[in-house]
């Protein structure tokens, strides 16, 4: 485990030795590894000189360390972004498009390296890490195209001597706070849209996964983005609240985009209220996954495997509450149990056969364990797993719980782990009522072959995203976001640009 002395020893090592350490943890190349943050086009240490360790969740070993920045460094990053905005906002859409496209090309060219770094710091199996890099780079490709289609409007004037025009202008400096579960894509999804619109950005990656952020931004620098247009501030858990507060309250910041827990989202929303900042929030979910009697059961099982076990269940759109119609319940549970038992291989994600990695940290492990234990104590029955994995460390067994009731923790809370909780239902109305009985409204999934039911249920579900006969809904082309306590705004799609532009209404009068 991490100790102060190991951290110091690693810091004293020259970069080549650092690379050797990382190679032992799944990172095969190391040209994108950074131990400094990126502000104003320079790779810099924290002004305090402090660093914090980055650990591999599969081994518990320290693999690197990065600057532990505070308010002084954050202010420097905001100042750089503000200064860069003065010229970046006046670049043409085509110039911005070309840079985004170059960044995309470089991400694709360095996929293996980016994936290796991600697996080493996030524990994600290599195959999934490669998938995330493709997903992440697809936002850069998409927004390199959308940059050229940020159109204004000329509207019908009520007067012959006036013309009325709406321009869409970049809002300014955008702060971005991102989570550890998708350490590449949550950055590109925000930065791609912001940069396309003509905004500059200050990014604070999650403390568990700063290396992926720094590696991605290394490629942005190589693509040719001017100094100050993209800045990365790394900070430990202790320094994060002060850094986050400044990112929300600085007069020079126009917008904030956050992906993470609802609790932190609420805090940032409050912090942004004083300055009336533009805010985009992508928060927690508690996705229902409904299997109706008409469903194709093998596809529904397959969809659930994808919607649940991607990233070991650590995704805000993970299926969380599985509802199965009475007449197909036994068959569904039986097929699912066989698939889970036979297909999932738990272990260090750098091994090619592994498809379930560890949880990200001890807090998450304890949380998942607590949710399972409390649900079992309340009457849920374990069909598979249910405990920490015999591998030890941060590994948890793929778990199936049946006889679940709505008031149990596994239905009330976002599990964020490899645990499937199933409940039987008798009617469509009952299933929809249970699905909607949540404070969250991010993703929902359902399987049905009844066309009328497909439309009825899609309309009635209270959420921002619906997967119908499909467990994988994420794509740069899709409008991602929630309602209720799951957030505000949309990311991806053409709507992702909205958070970074404002409409300027120009009224041109005096026309004779
Ligand atoms: P999780 O519980 O899944 O780690 P968080 O919401 O705590 O989710 O983390 C998501 C991001 O929010 C991370 O980058 C984290 O550092 C950041 N964060 C956590 N607390 C704060 C805070 N008080 N202010 C600003 N950012 C925060």
XYZ file of C-alpha atoms and ligand atoms in Angstrom:
539
model
C 0.000 0.000 0.000
C 0.980 3.648 -0.372
C 3.293 5.047 2.233
C 4.946 8.414 2.441
C 8.343 6.829 1.917
C 7.332 4.999 -1.295
C 5.930 8.226 -2.678
C 9.125 10.097 -1.905
C 11.237 7.339 -3.418
C 9.227 7.383 -6.615
C 9.500 11.124 -6.859
C 13.228 10.951 -6.604
C 13.343 8.518 -9.493
C 14.174 9.791 -12.936
C 11.368 9.440 -15.498
C 12.900 6.347 -17.111
C 12.638 4.449 -13.831
C 9.061 5.723 -13.422
C 8.308 4.184 -16.793
C 9.707 0.849 -15.652
C 7.455 0.979 -12.612
C 4.448 1.658 -14.838
C 5.382 -1.034 -17.323
C 5.070 -3.497 -14.482
C 1.480 -2.318 -14.119
C 0.280 -2.620 -17.672
C 1.636 0.552 -19.307
C 3.767 -0.616 -22.180
C 4.924 2.721 -23.575
C 5.496 5.902 -21.677
C 5.883 8.911 -23.953
C 2.607 10.396 -22.693
C 3.297 10.030 -18.994
C 3.446 13.289 -17.103
C 4.167 14.136 -13.503
C 3.440 17.819 -13.984
C 0.219 19.693 -14.675
C -0.375 21.793 -17.768
C -0.996 25.531 -17.415
C -0.534 28.245 -20.014
C 1.163 25.846 -22.416
C 3.791 24.743 -19.864
C 4.203 21.575 -17.824
C 4.395 22.830 -14.254
C 4.675 21.697 -10.637
C 2.379 22.980 -7.871
C 3.516 26.337 -6.504
C 3.709 24.655 -3.088
C 5.922 21.896 -4.527
C 3.491 19.302 -3.125
C 2.492 16.147 -4.962
C 0.048 13.316 -4.333
C 0.368 9.637 -5.303
C -1.497 7.804 -8.041
C -2.126 4.120 -7.318
C -3.052 1.138 -9.433
C -6.321 -0.166 -7.951
C -5.541 -3.699 -9.154
C -2.299 -3.932 -7.170
C -2.576 -1.159 -4.574
C 0.872 0.033 -5.631
C 1.880 3.627 -6.256
C 2.571 4.104 -9.956
C 3.204 7.835 -10.156
C 2.603 11.160 -8.494
C 1.278 14.476 -9.778
C 1.185 18.066 -8.489
C -1.159 18.781 -5.615
C -2.322 22.172 -6.772
C -4.213 24.749 -4.781
C -5.876 28.109 -5.329
C -2.726 29.913 -6.517
C -2.178 27.392 -9.318
C -5.878 27.311 -10.181
C -5.923 31.093 -10.463
C -2.915 30.896 -12.789
C -4.772 28.382 -14.963
C -7.906 30.554 -15.028
C -5.810 33.629 -15.898
C -4.147 31.734 -18.759
C -7.479 30.504 -20.074
C -8.924 34.007 -19.830
C -6.049 35.536 -21.717
C -6.118 32.823 -24.372
C -9.868 33.312 -24.802
C -9.297 36.864 -26.040
C -7.714 35.479 -29.219
C -9.146 31.945 -29.374
C -12.718 33.283 -29.595
C -11.755 35.097 -32.780
C -10.368 32.048 -34.587
C -12.477 30.685 -37.415
C -14.579 27.592 -36.964
C -12.449 25.918 -39.586
C -9.243 26.590 -37.650
C -10.759 25.126 -34.496
C -12.154 22.215 -36.462
C -8.735 21.346 -37.888
C -7.086 21.372 -34.464
C -9.797 19.145 -32.995
C -9.402 16.785 -35.930
C -5.626 16.625 -35.364
C -6.200 15.903 -31.680
C -8.597 13.104 -32.687
C -6.029 11.631 -35.104
C -3.337 11.667 -32.406
C -5.623 10.017 -29.860
C -6.376 7.256 -32.337
C -2.681 6.856 -33.156
C -1.799 6.584 -29.426
C -4.736 4.397 -28.426
C -2.633 1.594 -26.962
C -0.621 3.905 -24.789
C -3.643 5.848 -23.558
C -5.451 2.583 -22.807
C -2.434 1.220 -20.913
C -2.247 4.319 -18.736
C -5.977 4.147 -18.083
C -5.863 0.490 -17.081
C -2.950 1.185 -14.741
C -4.661 4.018 -12.857
C -8.375 3.131 -13.163
C -8.250 -0.681 -13.145
C -10.408 -0.877 -16.270
C -9.759 -4.013 -18.379
C -7.577 -3.200 -21.389
C -10.274 -4.061 -23.887
C -12.623 -1.581 -22.207
C -9.876 1.024 -21.892
C -9.269 0.825 -25.642
C -13.016 1.164 -26.132
C -13.082 4.243 -23.930
C -10.246 5.895 -25.851
C -12.203 5.338 -29.084
C -15.330 6.688 -27.407
C -13.353 9.651 -26.039
C -11.708 10.491 -29.335
C -15.056 10.229 -31.140
C -16.156 13.399 -29.309
C -13.172 15.241 -30.779
C -14.035 13.974 -34.238
C -17.713 14.854 -33.771
C -17.043 18.359 -32.458
C -14.429 18.999 -35.137
C -17.382 18.615 -37.505
C -19.966 20.424 -35.374
C -17.646 23.443 -34.967
C -18.549 24.438 -38.526
C -22.272 24.158 -37.911
C -22.790 26.528 -34.981
C -25.303 28.591 -36.874
C -27.065 31.767 -35.877
C -30.481 32.914 -37.138
C -31.984 35.768 -39.085
C -35.596 36.138 -37.993
C -38.596 37.895 -39.560
C -38.608 41.441 -38.266
C -41.910 43.083 -37.260
C -40.709 46.365 -38.770
C -39.493 47.287 -42.292
C -36.668 49.461 -40.978
C -35.165 46.816 -38.679
C -33.379 43.529 -39.155
C -33.096 41.016 -36.318
C -30.195 38.617 -36.093
C -29.129 36.083 -33.468
C -25.433 35.323 -33.226
C -24.192 32.330 -31.222
C -21.046 33.383 -29.417
C -18.644 31.487 -27.151
C -19.434 32.125 -23.500
C -15.837 32.384 -22.234
C -13.648 30.340 -19.920
C -15.202 26.996 -19.014
C -14.219 25.091 -15.851
C -14.514 21.320 -16.055
C -14.480 18.866 -13.168
C -14.408 15.247 -14.252
C -14.753 11.816 -12.606
C -12.473 8.759 -12.452
C -14.825 6.253 -14.083
C -14.297 7.523 -17.657
C -11.019 9.415 -17.257
C -10.580 10.141 -20.961
C -14.073 10.465 -22.440
C -15.495 12.766 -19.757
C -12.746 15.235 -20.633
C -13.079 15.065 -24.419
C -16.892 15.213 -24.243
C -16.685 18.559 -22.446
C -13.503 20.026 -23.934
C -14.425 19.003 -27.494
C -17.678 20.959 -27.341
C -16.153 23.946 -25.530
C -13.211 24.276 -27.907
C -15.434 23.913 -30.968
C -17.581 26.781 -29.693
C -14.527 29.018 -29.172
C -14.247 28.682 -25.388
C -11.045 27.958 -23.475
C -10.937 25.539 -20.567
C -9.536 24.673 -17.163
C -9.875 20.974 -16.390
C -9.613 19.359 -12.968
C -9.507 15.586 -13.376
C -10.437 13.207 -10.575
C -7.645 12.629 -8.063
C -7.720 8.864 -8.770
C -7.058 9.254 -12.519
C -4.989 12.339 -13.379
C -2.552 10.491 -15.685
C -5.139 9.877 -18.421
C -6.065 13.567 -18.395
C -2.444 14.666 -18.671
C -1.783 12.123 -21.444
C -4.798 13.327 -23.459
C -3.741 16.941 -23.054
C -0.183 16.098 -24.103
C -1.722 15.112 -27.438
C -3.761 18.327 -27.565
C -0.507 20.238 -27.186
C 1.050 18.172 -29.989
C -2.022 18.847 -32.140
C -1.172 22.542 -31.854
C -3.712 24.146 -29.517
C -2.239 27.510 -28.468
C -0.976 28.004 -24.879
C -3.748 28.672 -22.365
C -6.568 27.269 -24.495
C -6.525 24.012 -22.506
C -5.222 23.846 -18.923
C -5.151 20.968 -16.457
C -5.024 21.463 -12.693
C -4.423 18.295 -10.674
C -5.363 18.296 -6.999
C -5.618 15.805 -4.139
C -8.876 15.071 -2.337
C -7.835 17.555 0.367
C -7.162 20.430 -2.008
C -10.098 19.734 -4.334
C -12.814 21.718 -2.461
C -10.761 24.952 -2.602
C -9.798 24.394 -6.242
C -13.416 23.583 -7.146
C -14.731 26.629 -5.321
C -12.428 28.953 -7.257
C -13.358 27.236 -10.519
C -17.007 28.061 -9.772
C -16.641 31.562 -8.361
C -13.860 33.313 -10.290
C -15.088 36.365 -12.198
C -13.055 35.168 -15.156
C -14.970 31.878 -15.418
C -18.188 31.945 -17.428
C -19.315 28.334 -17.221
C -18.759 25.130 -15.311
C -19.345 21.596 -16.473
C -19.294 18.797 -13.926
C -19.688 15.032 -14.066
C -19.785 13.222 -10.739
C -21.896 12.587 -7.680
C -25.165 14.385 -6.996
C -23.850 15.620 -3.636
C -20.871 17.396 -5.203
C -23.076 18.619 -8.078
C -25.407 20.266 -5.563
C -22.447 21.946 -3.870
C -21.106 23.294 -7.182
C -24.581 24.497 -8.186
C -24.723 26.495 -4.944
C -21.218 27.871 -5.493
C -22.162 28.959 -9.015
C -25.304 30.756 -7.892
C -23.531 33.873 -6.607
C -21.953 34.579 -9.991
C -24.976 33.238 -11.965
C -22.593 31.002 -13.906
C -23.729 28.809 -16.748
C -23.714 25.249 -15.388
C -23.914 21.779 -16.877
C -24.315 18.886 -14.442
C -24.176 15.198 -15.233
C -24.837 13.496 -11.919
C -25.828 10.173 -10.441
C -28.365 7.775 -11.884
C -30.387 4.831 -10.626
C -31.274 3.238 -13.938
C -34.201 0.831 -14.146
C -33.780 -2.106 -16.525
C -37.193 -3.590 -17.319
C -37.739 -6.945 -19.003
C -41.314 -7.353 -20.253
C -42.885 -10.735 -21.012
C -42.641 -10.211 -24.793
C -38.874 -9.564 -24.628
C -36.316 -11.643 -26.427
C -34.748 -13.106 -23.282
C -31.236 -13.875 -24.604
C -30.938 -10.295 -25.958
C -32.225 -8.888 -22.683
C -29.632 -10.893 -20.751
C -26.932 -9.735 -23.155
C -28.085 -6.109 -22.832
C -28.005 -6.341 -19.048
C -24.489 -7.801 -19.061
C -23.337 -4.750 -21.046
C -25.388 -2.188 -19.148
C -24.311 -3.585 -15.782
C -20.776 -4.902 -15.954
C -19.047 -2.283 -18.101
C -16.366 -0.756 -15.877
C -17.374 -3.198 -13.096
C -20.702 -1.381 -12.767
C -19.012 1.955 -12.083
C -20.964 4.098 -14.542
C -23.772 6.578 -13.952
C -25.874 4.844 -16.610
C -25.296 1.339 -15.190
C -28.464 -0.719 -14.867
C -29.247 -0.504 -11.151
C -32.800 -1.770 -10.586
C -33.689 -4.811 -12.682
C -37.437 -5.416 -12.993
C -38.604 -8.620 -14.664
C -42.195 -9.562 -15.527
C -43.483 -12.496 -13.491
C -44.025 -14.943 -16.383
C -40.391 -14.736 -17.587
C -38.717 -14.077 -14.251
C -37.430 -17.605 -13.491
C -36.086 -18.129 -17.034
C -34.411 -14.734 -17.016
C -32.699 -15.275 -13.646
C -31.515 -18.747 -14.676
C -30.051 -17.595 -18.007
C -28.470 -14.537 -16.421
C -26.862 -16.547 -13.604
C -25.292 -18.958 -16.085
C -23.931 -16.125 -18.235
C -22.480 -14.204 -15.294
C -20.882 -17.302 -13.778
C -19.390 -18.476 -17.070
C -18.327 -15.284 -18.804
C -16.957 -12.904 -16.224
C -13.279 -13.096 -15.355
C -12.238 -10.916 -12.439
C -8.678 -9.671 -12.087
C -6.014 -7.162 -13.032
C -7.288 -5.469 -16.197
C -3.872 -5.617 -17.841
C -4.366 -9.391 -18.374
C -6.091 -9.973 -21.714
C -8.653 -12.511 -20.421
C -9.906 -10.262 -17.617
C -13.221 -8.504 -18.224
C -13.969 -7.237 -14.702
C -11.376 -5.146 -12.926
C -11.230 -3.908 -9.322
C -13.305 -1.122 -7.841
C -11.538 2.225 -7.911
C -10.748 2.674 -4.220
C -11.436 1.437 -0.699
C -14.336 3.838 -0.195
C -16.158 2.395 -3.230
C -15.408 -1.187 -2.169
C -16.817 -0.583 1.299
C -19.836 1.169 -0.165
C -20.714 -1.759 -2.456
C -20.143 -4.228 0.361
C -22.369 -2.200 2.703
C -25.178 -1.990 0.120
C -25.107 -5.760 -0.474
C -24.954 -6.635 3.240
C -27.767 -4.244 4.164
C -29.960 -5.532 1.317
C -29.360 -9.146 2.340
C -30.135 -8.257 5.965
C -33.424 -6.765 4.716
C -34.389 -10.002 2.922
C -32.639 -10.062 -0.473
C -31.275 -13.478 -1.464
C -27.802 -14.010 -2.925
C -27.835 -16.221 -6.033
C -24.233 -15.546 -7.000
C -21.256 -13.790 -5.361
C -22.176 -11.360 -2.604
C -18.745 -10.789 -1.107
C -15.283 -9.356 -1.665
C -13.391 -11.494 -4.163
C -10.832 -14.049 -2.987
C -8.206 -12.075 -4.980
C -8.396 -9.564 -2.124
C -7.560 -5.886 -2.628
C -10.347 -3.923 -4.281
C -11.961 -6.847 -6.116
C -15.645 -7.667 -5.552
C -17.434 -10.775 -6.793
C -19.952 -10.361 -9.632
C -23.155 -10.628 -7.637
C -26.811 -11.429 -8.290
C -29.459 -10.591 -5.683
C -33.095 -11.702 -6.011
C -36.276 -11.095 -3.958
C -35.349 -7.415 -3.847
C -37.879 -4.845 -2.598
C -38.020 -1.139 -3.478
C -36.977 0.056 -0.039
C -33.750 -1.960 0.022
C -30.417 -0.086 -0.340
C -29.610 -1.867 -3.633
C -32.712 -0.257 -5.184
C -32.601 3.044 -3.318
C -28.928 3.826 -3.973
C -26.698 3.845 -7.013
C -24.683 0.635 -6.441
C -21.649 1.540 -8.604
C -20.359 -2.013 -8.463
C -20.793 -5.406 -10.176
C -24.060 -6.207 -8.428
C -27.368 -7.046 -10.136
C -30.505 -6.585 -8.041
C -33.711 -8.174 -9.386
C -37.365 -7.654 -8.567
C -40.441 -9.346 -10.030
C -43.410 -7.296 -11.345
C -46.936 -8.157 -12.472
C -48.013 -5.342 -14.842
C -46.687 -2.568 -17.062
C -48.171 0.070 -14.768
C -46.412 -1.437 -11.779
C -43.056 -1.572 -13.598
C -43.299 2.047 -14.774
C -44.360 3.224 -11.314
C -41.375 1.511 -9.692
C -39.004 2.790 -12.399
C -40.174 6.376 -11.896
C -40.075 6.216 -8.092
C -36.582 7.674 -7.953
C -35.032 11.067 -7.344
C -32.808 10.377 -10.359
C -33.689 10.338 -14.040
C -30.624 9.635 -16.149
C -30.822 6.371 -18.161
C -33.545 3.716 -18.343
C -33.575 0.477 -20.307
C -36.356 -1.859 -21.290
C -36.837 -4.925 -23.447
C -40.111 -5.587 -25.255
C -41.217 -6.797 -28.684
C -44.664 -5.208 -28.362
C -44.625 -2.076 -30.554
C -47.371 -0.233 -28.691
C -45.740 -1.026 -25.375
C -42.413 0.238 -26.716
C -43.863 3.692 -27.406
C -46.070 3.789 -24.305
C -43.246 2.976 -21.927
C -40.647 5.157 -23.702
C -42.997 8.128 -23.273
C -43.800 7.411 -19.639
C -40.313 6.812 -18.227
C -39.010 9.861 -16.345
C -35.426 10.076 -17.575
C -33.134 11.684 -20.128
C -31.998 8.531 -21.973
C -33.931 5.377 -22.884
C -32.302 2.224 -24.237
C -34.995 0.073 -25.895
C -33.814 -3.457 -26.673
C -30.319 -2.025 -26.263
C -27.882 -1.932 -23.366
C -25.210 0.306 -24.887
C -26.518 3.830 -25.463
C -23.404 6.023 -25.258
C -22.134 7.671 -28.459
C -20.817 11.089 -29.457
C -23.908 11.486 -31.648
C -26.308 10.878 -28.730
C -27.663 13.602 -26.418
C -26.454 12.499 -22.991
C -27.966 13.894 -19.811
C -30.635 13.559 -17.190
C -33.608 15.115 -15.470
C -34.534 15.370 -11.768
C -31.427 15.068 -9.560
C -29.448 13.520 -12.431
C -28.526 16.895 -13.807
C -28.936 19.807 -16.177
C -27.958 20.116 -19.826
C -26.875 17.668 -22.487
C -23.437 16.503 -23.578
C -22.564 14.979 -26.938
C -24.737 15.516 -30.048
C -25.219 19.017 -31.469
C -26.873 20.007 -28.169
C -23.557 19.614 -26.321
C -22.481 22.940 -27.803
C -25.320 24.820 -26.062
C -23.584 24.937 -22.672
C -20.688 26.845 -24.230
C -22.482 29.425 -26.360
C -24.887 32.248 -25.721
C -27.286 33.943 -28.094
C -26.554 37.554 -28.878
C -29.597 39.275 -30.351
C -28.620 42.069 -32.724
C -31.286 44.548 -33.732
C -30.130 46.608 -36.705
C -32.394 49.640 -37.058
C -32.600 52.785 -39.145
C -32.887 50.978 -42.457
C -34.480 53.379 -44.952
P -17.188 10.004 -6.649
O -17.866 9.944 -5.323
O -17.724 9.077 -7.639
O -15.684 10.032 -6.574
P -17.247 12.839 -6.846
O -18.433 13.657 -7.193
O -16.733 12.921 -5.447
O -17.626 11.381 -7.275
O -16.037 13.159 -7.832
C -16.164 13.639 -9.135
C -15.215 14.793 -9.322
O -15.594 15.813 -8.405
C -13.750 14.481 -9.022
O -12.936 15.201 -9.927
C -13.575 15.020 -7.622
O -12.243 15.393 -7.338
C -14.456 16.250 -7.685
N -14.880 16.767 -6.379
C -15.108 16.082 -5.237
N -15.442 16.932 -4.252
C -15.428 18.186 -4.772
C -15.664 19.501 -4.260
N -16.000 19.703 -2.993
N -15.530 20.546 -5.107
C -15.188 20.363 -6.391
N -14.944 19.156 -6.932
C -15.069 18.081 -6.144
